């Protein structure tokens, strides 16, 4: 849909399953010819590999929409450009696939897809520019693949640097701020408690949900800029209050009381508490441990309130 007037090849990734993959390995076929066709009702697609292995999968592009732009203001419902029209369609499809029944407005966005990974990602951003796309909410950018100014001094290949800067340039033309950071929560206009946002960078997603109390899913590359152009996301996942309730408690109280507090020596510098021990290592270790113990669940972490002071750098290391 984005590139219907361009003669380009689009790679197709097929999740064939363990059994079919084993069959392919056993046959020892180095080259796999894949044909894809939809059935009569267009609700499913049939994937055939080398004419032998057949897999039936749901046609996600033909799914009936379960949501609309009802509840959003009239201005948001009517696309102002072809780019917004296509982005709106992407957001609706993702919402349908994720089981959402409504879209909700966001107050800010952070784009993860700024890294140059090939011509496809570059053309995607450039295409949105060509179709008059503009972001609807304040939008920051992740770091790009190379230094925008000193790439030559750093010995970066000219072709890579040119492509990397072209990705950044395209997002700037879409109205994104010249931020280029993986830590948007350190910028002045960070979101607040209860704000619905759309952030894609992994550590920023954890920080926004856990520290700031803002609400965002871990959004995929390229969906992120579509949501920023539309200003809406599906109301699903941790955007919903019931999905933010903790289901596992990680209690570090005893460890902190028995092993950490007795060893803490602090000085007051400029009215701030400065630790004189190796307490800084606690936070990345607790972040790693909490992630492994939670295994996808929402954790409630106890014990940090016992510490004399917890800085934003500590919480950044934790996330």
XYZ file of N, CA and C in Angstrom, residues 256 259-267 273-283 307-309 314:
75
model
N 17.964 -5.416 51.653
C 18.421 -4.037 51.825
C 18.693 -3.730 53.293
N 21.842 -6.308 54.497
C 23.140 -6.328 53.814
C 23.557 -4.987 53.223
N 22.595 -4.114 52.970
C 22.929 -2.884 52.265
C 22.985 -1.667 53.193
N 21.936 -1.479 53.972
C 21.878 -0.287 54.830
C 23.062 -0.173 55.798
N 23.504 -1.298 56.404
C 24.645 -1.169 57.332
C 25.933 -0.715 56.654
N 26.035 -0.875 55.345
C 27.272 -0.531 54.647
C 27.216 0.828 53.960
N 26.056 1.480 54.030
C 25.892 2.752 53.332
C 26.514 3.882 54.149
N 27.415 4.608 53.516
C 27.982 5.810 54.098
C 27.720 6.935 53.107
N 27.157 8.007 53.557
C 26.780 9.085 52.639
C 27.370 10.417 53.063
N 27.553 11.245 52.070
C 27.920 12.637 52.290
C 26.834 13.502 51.664
N 22.142 13.654 48.544
C 22.757 12.512 49.224
C 23.682 11.787 48.249
N 24.955 11.679 48.577
C 25.922 11.007 47.721
C 26.407 9.744 48.428
N 26.205 8.587 47.797
C 26.607 7.328 48.400
C 28.127 7.147 48.324
N 28.684 6.609 49.375
C 30.125 6.348 49.420
C 30.419 4.848 49.279
N 29.394 4.055 49.045
C 29.601 2.613 48.867
C 29.220 2.240 47.442
N 29.251 0.956 47.144
C 28.934 0.495 45.793
C 27.458 0.252 45.576
N 26.602 1.091 46.167
C 25.159 0.866 46.080
C 24.620 0.990 44.655
N 25.330 1.730 43.809
C 24.850 1.915 42.443
C 24.658 0.591 41.715
N 25.429 -0.414 42.083
C 25.310 -1.715 41.415
C 24.010 -2.424 41.764
N 23.328 -1.966 42.836
C 22.056 -2.587 43.220
C 21.017 -2.448 42.127
N 20.952 -1.297 41.499
C 19.829 -0.997 40.617
C 19.853 -1.789 39.305
N 15.902 3.216 51.166
C 17.167 3.856 50.838
C 17.100 5.356 51.123
N 18.183 5.946 51.584
C 18.177 7.385 51.909
C 17.814 8.253 50.722
N 18.197 7.821 49.510
C 17.914 8.607 48.312
C 17.997 7.689 47.096
N 19.807 6.230 39.107
C 19.577 4.903 39.706
C 18.405 4.205 39.020
